[in-house]
Coordinates of C-alpha atoms and ligand atoms in Angstrom, one line a residue:
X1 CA 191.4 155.6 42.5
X2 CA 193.6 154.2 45.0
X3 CA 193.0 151.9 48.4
X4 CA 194.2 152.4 51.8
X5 CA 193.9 150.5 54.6
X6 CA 191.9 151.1 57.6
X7 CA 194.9 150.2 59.9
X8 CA 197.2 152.8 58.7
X9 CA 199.3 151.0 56.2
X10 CA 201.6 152.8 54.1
X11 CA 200.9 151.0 51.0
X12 CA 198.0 152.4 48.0
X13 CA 196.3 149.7 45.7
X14 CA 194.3 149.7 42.9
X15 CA 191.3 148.4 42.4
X16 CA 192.0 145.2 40.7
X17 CA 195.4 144.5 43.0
X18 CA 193.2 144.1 45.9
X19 CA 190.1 142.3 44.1
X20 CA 191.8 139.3 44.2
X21 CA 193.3 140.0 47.9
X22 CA 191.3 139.6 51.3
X23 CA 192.2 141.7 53.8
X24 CA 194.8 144.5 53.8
X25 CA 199.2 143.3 54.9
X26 CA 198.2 145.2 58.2
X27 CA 194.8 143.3 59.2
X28 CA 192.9 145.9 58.5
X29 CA 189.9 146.3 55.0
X30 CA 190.6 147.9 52.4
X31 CA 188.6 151.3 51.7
X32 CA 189.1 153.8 48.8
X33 CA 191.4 157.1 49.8
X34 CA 188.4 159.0 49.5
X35 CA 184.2 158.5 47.8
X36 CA 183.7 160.0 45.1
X37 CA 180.8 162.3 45.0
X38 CA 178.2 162.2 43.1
X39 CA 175.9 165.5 41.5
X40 CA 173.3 167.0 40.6
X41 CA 174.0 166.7 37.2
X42 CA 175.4 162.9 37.4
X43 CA 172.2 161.8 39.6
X44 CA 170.1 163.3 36.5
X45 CA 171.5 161.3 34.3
X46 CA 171.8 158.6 35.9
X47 CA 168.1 158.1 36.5
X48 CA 166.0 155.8 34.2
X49 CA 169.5 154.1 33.1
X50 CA 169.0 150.5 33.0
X51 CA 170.6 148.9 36.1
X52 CA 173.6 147.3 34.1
X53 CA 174.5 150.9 32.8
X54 CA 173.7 152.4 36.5
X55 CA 176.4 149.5 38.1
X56 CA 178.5 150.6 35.0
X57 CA 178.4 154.1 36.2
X58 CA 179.3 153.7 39.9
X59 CA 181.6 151.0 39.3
X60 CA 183.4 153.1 36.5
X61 CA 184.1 155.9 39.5
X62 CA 186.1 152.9 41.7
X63 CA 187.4 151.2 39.1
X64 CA 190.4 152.8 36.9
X65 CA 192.5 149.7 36.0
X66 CA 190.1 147.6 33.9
X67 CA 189.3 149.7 30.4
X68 CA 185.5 151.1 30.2
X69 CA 184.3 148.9 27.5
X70 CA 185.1 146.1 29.4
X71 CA 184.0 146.8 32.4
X72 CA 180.9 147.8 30.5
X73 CA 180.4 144.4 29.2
X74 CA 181.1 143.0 32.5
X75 CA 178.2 144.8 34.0
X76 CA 176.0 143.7 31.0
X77 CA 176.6 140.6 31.1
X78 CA 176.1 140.2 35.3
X79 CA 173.2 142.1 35.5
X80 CA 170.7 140.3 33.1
X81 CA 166.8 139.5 33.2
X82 CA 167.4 135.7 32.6
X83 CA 169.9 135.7 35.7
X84 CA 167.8 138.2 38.2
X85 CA 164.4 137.2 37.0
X86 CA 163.3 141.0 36.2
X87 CA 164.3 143.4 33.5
X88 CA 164.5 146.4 36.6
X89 CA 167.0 143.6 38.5
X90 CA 166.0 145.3 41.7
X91 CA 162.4 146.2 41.5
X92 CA 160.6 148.2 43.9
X93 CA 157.6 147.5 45.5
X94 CA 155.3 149.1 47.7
X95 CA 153.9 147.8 50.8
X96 CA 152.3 150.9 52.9
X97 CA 151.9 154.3 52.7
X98 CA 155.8 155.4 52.9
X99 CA 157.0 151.6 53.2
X100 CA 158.7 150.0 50.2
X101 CA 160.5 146.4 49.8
X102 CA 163.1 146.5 47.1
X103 CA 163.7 142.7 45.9
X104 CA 166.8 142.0 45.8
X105 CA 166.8 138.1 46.3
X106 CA 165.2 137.1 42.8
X107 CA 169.1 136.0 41.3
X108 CA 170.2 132.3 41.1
X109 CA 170.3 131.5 45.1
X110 CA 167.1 133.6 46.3
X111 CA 169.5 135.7 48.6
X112 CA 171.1 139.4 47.8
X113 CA 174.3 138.3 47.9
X114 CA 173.4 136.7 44.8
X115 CA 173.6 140.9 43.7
X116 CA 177.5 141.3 44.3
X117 CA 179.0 137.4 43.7
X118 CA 177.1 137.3 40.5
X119 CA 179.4 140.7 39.1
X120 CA 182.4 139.1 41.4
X121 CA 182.5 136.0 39.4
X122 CA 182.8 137.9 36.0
X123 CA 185.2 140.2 37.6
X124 CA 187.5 137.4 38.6
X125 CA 187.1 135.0 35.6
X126 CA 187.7 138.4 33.4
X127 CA 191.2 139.4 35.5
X128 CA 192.7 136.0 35.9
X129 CA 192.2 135.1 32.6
X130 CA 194.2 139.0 32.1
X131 CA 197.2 137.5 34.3
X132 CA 197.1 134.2 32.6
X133 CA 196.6 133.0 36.8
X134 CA 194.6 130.6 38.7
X135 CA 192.7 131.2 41.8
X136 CA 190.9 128.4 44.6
X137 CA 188.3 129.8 46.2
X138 CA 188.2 127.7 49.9
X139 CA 185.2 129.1 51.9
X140 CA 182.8 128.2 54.8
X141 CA 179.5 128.5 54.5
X142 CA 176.0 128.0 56.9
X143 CA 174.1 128.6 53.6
X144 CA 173.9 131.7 52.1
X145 CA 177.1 132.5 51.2
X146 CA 178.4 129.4 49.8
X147 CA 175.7 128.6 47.5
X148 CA 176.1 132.3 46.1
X149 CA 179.6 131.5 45.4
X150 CA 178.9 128.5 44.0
X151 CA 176.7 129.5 41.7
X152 CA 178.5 132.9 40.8
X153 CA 181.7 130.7 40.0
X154 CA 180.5 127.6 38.1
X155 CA 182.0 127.2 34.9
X156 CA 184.0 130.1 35.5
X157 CA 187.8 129.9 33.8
X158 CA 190.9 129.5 36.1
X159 CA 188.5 129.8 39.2
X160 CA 187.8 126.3 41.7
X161 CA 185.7 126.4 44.3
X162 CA 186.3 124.1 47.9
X163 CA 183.1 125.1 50.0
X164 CA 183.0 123.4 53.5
X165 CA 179.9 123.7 55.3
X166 CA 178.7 122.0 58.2
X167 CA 177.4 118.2 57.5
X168 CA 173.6 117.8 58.2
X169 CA 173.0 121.7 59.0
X170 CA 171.9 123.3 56.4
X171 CA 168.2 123.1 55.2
X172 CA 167.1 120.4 52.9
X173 CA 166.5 123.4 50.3
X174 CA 170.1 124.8 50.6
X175 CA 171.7 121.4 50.8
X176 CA 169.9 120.9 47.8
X177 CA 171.0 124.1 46.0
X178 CA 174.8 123.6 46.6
X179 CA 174.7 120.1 46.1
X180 CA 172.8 119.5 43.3
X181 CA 175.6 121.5 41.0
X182 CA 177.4 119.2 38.9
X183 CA 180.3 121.6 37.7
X184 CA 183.9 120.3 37.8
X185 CA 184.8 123.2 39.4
X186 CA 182.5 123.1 42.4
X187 CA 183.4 121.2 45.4
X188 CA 181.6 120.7 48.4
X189 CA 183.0 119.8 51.3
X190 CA 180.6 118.6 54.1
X191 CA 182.1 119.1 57.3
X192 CA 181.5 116.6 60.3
X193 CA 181.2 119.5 62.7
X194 CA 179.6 123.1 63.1
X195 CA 180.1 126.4 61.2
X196 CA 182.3 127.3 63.3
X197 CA 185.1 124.2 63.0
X198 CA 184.3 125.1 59.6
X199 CA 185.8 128.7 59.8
X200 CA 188.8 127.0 61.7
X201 CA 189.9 125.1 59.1
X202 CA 189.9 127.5 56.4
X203 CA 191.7 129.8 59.1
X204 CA 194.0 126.7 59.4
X205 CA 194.9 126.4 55.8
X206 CA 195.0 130.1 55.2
X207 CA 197.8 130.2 57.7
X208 CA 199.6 127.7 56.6
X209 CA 201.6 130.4 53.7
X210 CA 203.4 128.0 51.6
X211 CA 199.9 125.9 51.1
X212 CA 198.3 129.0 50.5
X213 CA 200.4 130.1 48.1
X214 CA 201.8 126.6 46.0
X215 CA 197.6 126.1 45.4
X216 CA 196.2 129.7 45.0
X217 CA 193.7 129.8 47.8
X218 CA 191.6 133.3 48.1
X219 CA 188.5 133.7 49.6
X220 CA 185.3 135.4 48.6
X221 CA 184.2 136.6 52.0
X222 CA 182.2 139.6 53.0
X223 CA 184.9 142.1 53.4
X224 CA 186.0 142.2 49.7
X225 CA 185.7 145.6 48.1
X226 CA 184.3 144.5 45.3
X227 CA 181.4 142.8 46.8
X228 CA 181.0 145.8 48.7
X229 CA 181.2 148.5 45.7
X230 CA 178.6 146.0 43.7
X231 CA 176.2 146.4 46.6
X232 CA 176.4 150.5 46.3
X233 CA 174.8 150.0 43.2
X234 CA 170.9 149.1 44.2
X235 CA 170.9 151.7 46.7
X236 CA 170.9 154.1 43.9
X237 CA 168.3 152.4 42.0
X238 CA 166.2 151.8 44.6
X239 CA 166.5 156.1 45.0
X240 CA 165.2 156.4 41.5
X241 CA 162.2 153.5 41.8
X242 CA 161.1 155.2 45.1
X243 CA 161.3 159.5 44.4
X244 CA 160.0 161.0 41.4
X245 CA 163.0 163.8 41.6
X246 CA 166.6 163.7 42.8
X247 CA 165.9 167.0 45.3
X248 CA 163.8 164.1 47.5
X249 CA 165.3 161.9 50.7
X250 CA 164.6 158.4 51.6
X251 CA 166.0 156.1 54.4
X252 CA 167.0 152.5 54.1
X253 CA 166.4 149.3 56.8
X254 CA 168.8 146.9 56.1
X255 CA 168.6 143.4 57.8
X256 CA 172.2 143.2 59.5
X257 CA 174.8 140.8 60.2
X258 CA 178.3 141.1 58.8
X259 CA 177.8 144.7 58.2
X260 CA 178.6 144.5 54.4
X261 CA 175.2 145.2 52.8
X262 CA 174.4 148.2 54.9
X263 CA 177.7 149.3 54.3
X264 CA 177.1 149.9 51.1
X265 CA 174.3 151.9 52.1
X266 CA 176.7 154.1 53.9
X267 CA 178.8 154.5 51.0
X268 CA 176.0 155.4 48.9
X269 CA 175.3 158.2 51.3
X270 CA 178.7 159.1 51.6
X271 CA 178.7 159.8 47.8
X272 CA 176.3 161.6 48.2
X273 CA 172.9 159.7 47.6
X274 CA 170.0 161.4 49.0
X275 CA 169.7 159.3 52.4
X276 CA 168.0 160.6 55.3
X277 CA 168.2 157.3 57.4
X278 CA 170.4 153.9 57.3
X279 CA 168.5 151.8 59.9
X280 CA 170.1 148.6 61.1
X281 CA 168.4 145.6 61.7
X282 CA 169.3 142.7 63.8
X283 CA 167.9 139.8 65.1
X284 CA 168.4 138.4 68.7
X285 CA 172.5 138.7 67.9
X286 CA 172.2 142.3 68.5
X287 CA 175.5 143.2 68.9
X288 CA 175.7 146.0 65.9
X289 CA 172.3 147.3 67.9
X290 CA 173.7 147.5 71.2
X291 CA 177.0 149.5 69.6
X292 CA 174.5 152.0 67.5
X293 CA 172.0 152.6 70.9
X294 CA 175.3 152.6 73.4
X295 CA 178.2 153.4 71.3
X296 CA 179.8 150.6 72.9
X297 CA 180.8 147.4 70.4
X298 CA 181.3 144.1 72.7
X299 CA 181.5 140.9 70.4
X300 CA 179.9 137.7 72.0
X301 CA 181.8 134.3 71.5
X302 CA 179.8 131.3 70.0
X303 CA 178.2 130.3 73.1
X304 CA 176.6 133.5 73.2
X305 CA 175.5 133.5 69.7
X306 CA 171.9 132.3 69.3
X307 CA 170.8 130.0 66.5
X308 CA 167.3 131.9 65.1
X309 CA 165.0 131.6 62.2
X310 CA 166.8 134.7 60.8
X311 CA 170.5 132.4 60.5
X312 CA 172.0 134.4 57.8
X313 CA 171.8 137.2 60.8
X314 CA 173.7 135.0 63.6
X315 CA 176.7 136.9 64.1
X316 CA 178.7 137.7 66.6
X317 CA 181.6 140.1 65.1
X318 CA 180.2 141.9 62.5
X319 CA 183.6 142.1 59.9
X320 CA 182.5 144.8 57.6
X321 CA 182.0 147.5 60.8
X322 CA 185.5 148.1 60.9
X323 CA 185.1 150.3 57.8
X324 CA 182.4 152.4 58.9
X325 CA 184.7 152.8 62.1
X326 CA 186.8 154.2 60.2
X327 CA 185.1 157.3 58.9
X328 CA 183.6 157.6 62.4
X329 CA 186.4 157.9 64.1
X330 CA 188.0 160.8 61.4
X331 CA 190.0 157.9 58.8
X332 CA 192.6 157.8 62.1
X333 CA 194.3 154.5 60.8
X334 CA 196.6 154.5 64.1
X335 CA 193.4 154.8 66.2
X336 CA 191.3 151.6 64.4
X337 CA 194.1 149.7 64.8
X338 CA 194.6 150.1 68.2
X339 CA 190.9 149.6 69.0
X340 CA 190.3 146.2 66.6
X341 CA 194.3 144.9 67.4
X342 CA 194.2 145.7 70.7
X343 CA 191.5 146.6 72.7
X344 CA 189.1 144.4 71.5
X345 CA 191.5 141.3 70.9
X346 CA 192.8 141.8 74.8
X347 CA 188.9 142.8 76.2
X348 CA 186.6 141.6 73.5
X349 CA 185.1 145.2 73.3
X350 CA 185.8 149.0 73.1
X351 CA 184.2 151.9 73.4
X352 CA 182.7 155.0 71.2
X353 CA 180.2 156.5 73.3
X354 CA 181.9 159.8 72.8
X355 CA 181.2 159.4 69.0
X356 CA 178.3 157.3 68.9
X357 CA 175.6 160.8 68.3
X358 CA 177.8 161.8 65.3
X359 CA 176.7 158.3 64.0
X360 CA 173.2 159.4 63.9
X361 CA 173.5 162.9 63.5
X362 CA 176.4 163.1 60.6
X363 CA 175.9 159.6 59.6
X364 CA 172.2 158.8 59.8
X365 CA 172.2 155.0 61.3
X366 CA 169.4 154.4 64.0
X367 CA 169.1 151.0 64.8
X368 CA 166.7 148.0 66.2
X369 CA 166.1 144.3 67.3
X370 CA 163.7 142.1 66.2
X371 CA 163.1 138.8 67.8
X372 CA 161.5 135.3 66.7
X373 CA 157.8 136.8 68.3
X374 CA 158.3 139.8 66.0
X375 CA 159.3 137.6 63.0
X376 CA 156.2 135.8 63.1
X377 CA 154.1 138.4 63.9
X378 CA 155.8 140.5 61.1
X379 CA 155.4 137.6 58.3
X380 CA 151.5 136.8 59.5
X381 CA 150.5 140.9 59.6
X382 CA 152.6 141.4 56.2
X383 CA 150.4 138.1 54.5
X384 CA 147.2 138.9 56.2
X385 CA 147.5 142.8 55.1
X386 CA 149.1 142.6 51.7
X387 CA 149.0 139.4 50.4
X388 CA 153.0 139.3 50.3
X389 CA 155.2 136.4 52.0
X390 CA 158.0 137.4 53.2
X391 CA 161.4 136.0 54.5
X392 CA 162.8 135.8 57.9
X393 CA 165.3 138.1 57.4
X394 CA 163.1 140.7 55.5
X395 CA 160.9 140.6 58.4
X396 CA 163.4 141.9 60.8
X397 CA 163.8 144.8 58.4
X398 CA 160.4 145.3 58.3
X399 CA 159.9 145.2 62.1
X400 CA 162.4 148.2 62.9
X401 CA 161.8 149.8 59.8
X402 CA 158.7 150.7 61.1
X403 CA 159.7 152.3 64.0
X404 CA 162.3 154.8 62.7
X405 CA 159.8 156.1 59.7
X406 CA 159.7 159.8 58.9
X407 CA 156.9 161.7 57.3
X408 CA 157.3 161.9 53.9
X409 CA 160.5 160.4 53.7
X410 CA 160.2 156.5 51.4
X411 CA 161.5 153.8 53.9
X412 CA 162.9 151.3 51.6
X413 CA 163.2 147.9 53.0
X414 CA 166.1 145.7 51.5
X415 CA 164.3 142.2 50.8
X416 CA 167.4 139.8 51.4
X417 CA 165.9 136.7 50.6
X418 CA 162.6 134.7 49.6
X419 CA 160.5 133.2 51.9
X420 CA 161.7 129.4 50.2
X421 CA 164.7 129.4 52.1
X422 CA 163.6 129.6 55.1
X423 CA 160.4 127.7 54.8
X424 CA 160.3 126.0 58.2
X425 CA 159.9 129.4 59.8
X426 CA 157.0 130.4 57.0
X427 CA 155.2 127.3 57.6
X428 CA 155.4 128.1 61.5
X429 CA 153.9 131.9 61.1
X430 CA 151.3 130.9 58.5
X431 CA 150.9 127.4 58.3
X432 CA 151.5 126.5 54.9
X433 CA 154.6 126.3 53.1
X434 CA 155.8 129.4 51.0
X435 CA 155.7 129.5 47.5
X436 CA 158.6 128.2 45.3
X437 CA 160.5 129.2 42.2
X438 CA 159.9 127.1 39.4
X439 CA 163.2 126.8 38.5
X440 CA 163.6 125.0 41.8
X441 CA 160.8 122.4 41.7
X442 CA 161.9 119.4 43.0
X443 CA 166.0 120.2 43.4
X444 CA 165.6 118.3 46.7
X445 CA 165.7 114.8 44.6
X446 CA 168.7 116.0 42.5
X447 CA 171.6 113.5 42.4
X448 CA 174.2 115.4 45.2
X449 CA 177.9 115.8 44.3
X450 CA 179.7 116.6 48.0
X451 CA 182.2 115.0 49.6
X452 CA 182.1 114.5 53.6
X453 CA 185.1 114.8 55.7
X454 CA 186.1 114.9 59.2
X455 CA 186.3 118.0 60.7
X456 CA 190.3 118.0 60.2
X457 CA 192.5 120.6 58.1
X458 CA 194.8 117.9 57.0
X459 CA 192.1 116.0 55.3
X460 CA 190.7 119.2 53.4
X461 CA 194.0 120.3 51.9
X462 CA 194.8 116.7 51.2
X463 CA 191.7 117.0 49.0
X464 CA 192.1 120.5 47.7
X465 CA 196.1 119.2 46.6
X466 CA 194.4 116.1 45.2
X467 CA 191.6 118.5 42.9
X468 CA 193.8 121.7 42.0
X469 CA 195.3 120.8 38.4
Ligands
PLP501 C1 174.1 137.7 54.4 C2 172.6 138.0 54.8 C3 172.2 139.0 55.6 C4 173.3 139.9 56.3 O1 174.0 140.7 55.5 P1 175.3 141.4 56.0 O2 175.9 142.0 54.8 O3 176.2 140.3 56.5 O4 175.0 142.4 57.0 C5 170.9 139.3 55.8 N1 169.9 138.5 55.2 C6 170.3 137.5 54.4 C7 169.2 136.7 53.8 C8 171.6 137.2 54.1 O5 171.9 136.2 53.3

């Protein structure tokens, strides 16, 4: 299996060349030359495997440069019951007639991307230590992200981590949950800024080549493949939890904001997965909704991205979309990078409307908003009716979801996080505080080990030279 770029590079890559790489020489994300399909005869099989030996399956089908039985043990070793809390890692549940959440926030950070860092970490602790290299991870994190780095990459061999995140803006719980690590190879820097001065200064360092490459500095960001391909993985076992035969269809609601998990849903249906509907979810940041209704893709700056009770949702450029672009558009590599290099950097916007029914109609993705109202509403009906706390996030699935069902068709509703994380919103809709993991009693009184700087470049690559051997 070999990678392209969705800009129309010339070069091809395998799979473990461009695991360690962010994006592609050309600016554009890296996407295989083609999706392997799956059949009859594979999905067969394939159901009532245990979800390590299911990830082993689809990964083995991207993957052609690490040997089978390591890969193997890679997956067995990522996807256990003591890290993800359940022996079915991404169980099913069922809500309503039709309506299913599948959990996929029960690993070490409460949050799905707990799903793909988790496999990510073993993937680069088991390649670097193949090269005999080193690699320092320098990200920027609100919350999410970071701590599922963090906790993918502790302990890991040859791998450091340099997290900055904004000083005083996370909540108490995910200050508490990044903090609290006490692994030599975990720093966290707390930024005297926002998010965004953040992302600057690892933009700043990243540009600055000869830094970038005397230290080692990747990223783990949203657009690597391998996150991506991970994520593939519980759309097919939510297929099997949720039909009783592989001739059946269900549809997805994903709650949106980079565009990474539901574009793994894509993929999934691209290789053939039984999906009748992907439908996108976004909170008041509705740019991805306004592209799927309009066909038109307009990115906001930061003034005009809103700070909501779903933050893991506040984007405004959504940097997995370019891949599903891609295929939209025919895989025209000259085309994408004329609309994301040039249009959109000289207008801030382009337009599809031309294509934009083909994205329903050959693609399946319907989309929808949901708002802080419809979050609280959401979390109150979902308690009062089921018994069930839900997160912010989840709730904005759940909210569209419901709109876009199908008779007899499951809607399976990707849980992105638990309720814990986001308990200022939970107390809000329901008046008491959600329930917490008991793994996580008391981490709020932990002794912290972060580091605060100003928010200046210099000063974080005067630490990161100061931390690297
Ligand atoms: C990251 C995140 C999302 C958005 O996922 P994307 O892959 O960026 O679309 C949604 N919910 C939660 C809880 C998240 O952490």
């Amino acid at each position: 299996m070999l990678y392209l770029s969705t800009r129309g590079h010339p070069d091809r890559k395998r799979f473990c060349e461009i695991l360690l790489e962010g994006l592609a020489p050309d600016g554009g994300l890296y996407l295989p030359e083609s999706y392997p399909r799956v059949d009859a005869a594979m999905l067969a099989k394939w159901r009532g495997l245990p979800y390590a030996d299911l990830a082993f399956e689809i990964l083995s089908l991207y993957i052609d440069d690490i040997p089978a039985e390591d890969l193997r043990a890679i997956c067995r070793k990522t996807y256990t019951a003591e890290v993800f809390g359940t022996r079915e890692i991404a169980p099913l549940r069922k809500l309503e007639e039709g309506v299913f959440l599948e959990a996929l926030s029960n690993g070490p950070t409460l949050a799905f991307k707990d799903m793909a860092m988790q496999l990510l970490g073993n993937l680069f602790e088991y390649e670097l230590g193949r090269r005999g290299e080193e690699l320092n991870i320098l990200g920027a994190t609100s919350g999410d992200t970071g701590s599922a780095a963090e906790y993918a990459m502790r302990g890991k061999k040859g791998v450091r981590v340099f997290m900055t995140s904004p000083h005083g803006r996370m909540s108490p719980f995910q200050q508490a949950q990044m903090f609290s690590l006490q692994d030599a190879n975990i720093h966290n820097l707390a930024i005297e800024g926002v998010f965004d001065d953040c992302q600057d200064i690892v933009k700043a360092v990243s540009n600055d080549l000869a830094f970038k490459r005397k230290h080692r500095i990747g990223t783990v960001n949203s657009i690597n493949w391998a996150r991506l391909v991970a994520q593939v993985v519980y759309y097919f076992a939510g297929y099997f939890q949720a039909t009783s035969a592989n001739d059946r269809q269900v549809s997805f609601a994903v709650p949106s904001g980079n565009f990474g998990n539901i574009c793994a849903g894509h993929v999934a249906r691209m290789m053939g997965l039984p999906v009748a509907r992907l439908v996108l979810a976004t909170n008041e940041n509705d740019v991805l909704d306004e592209f799927f209704r309009t066909g038109i893709y307009r990115v906001r700056g930061s003034k005009d991205t809103y700070e909501t009770s779903s933050p893991s949702m506040d984007i405004s450029k959504a940097s997995n979309f370019e891949r599903f672009v891609f295929d939209l558009v025919g895989r025209d590599g000259a085309k994408l990078r004329y609309l994301f290099a040039e249009e959109l950097v000289a207008k801030g916007r382009f337009d599809l409307s031309g294509d934009i029914a083909r994205a329903r109609e050959q693609y399946g993705f319907v989309s929808g908003k949901s708002t802080h109202a419809d979050r609280l509403a959401t979390i109150r009906d979902t308690h009062a009716r089921f018994g069930t706390v839900i997160d912010t996030h989840t709730a904005d699935g759940l909210k569209v979801a419901r709109a876009h069902v199908q008779a007899g068709i499951p809607m399976i509703v990707l849980e992105t996080a638990l309720p814990i994380k986001f308990a200022a919103t939970i107390v809000e809709a329901l008046g008491h505080e959600p329930e917490r993991p008991a793994k996580f009693a008391g981490i709020e009184g932990l002794p912290k080990r972060v580091t605060v700087l100003p928010a200046d470049a210099a000063q974080v690559k005067q630490f990161i030279a100061a931390h690297v051997s």
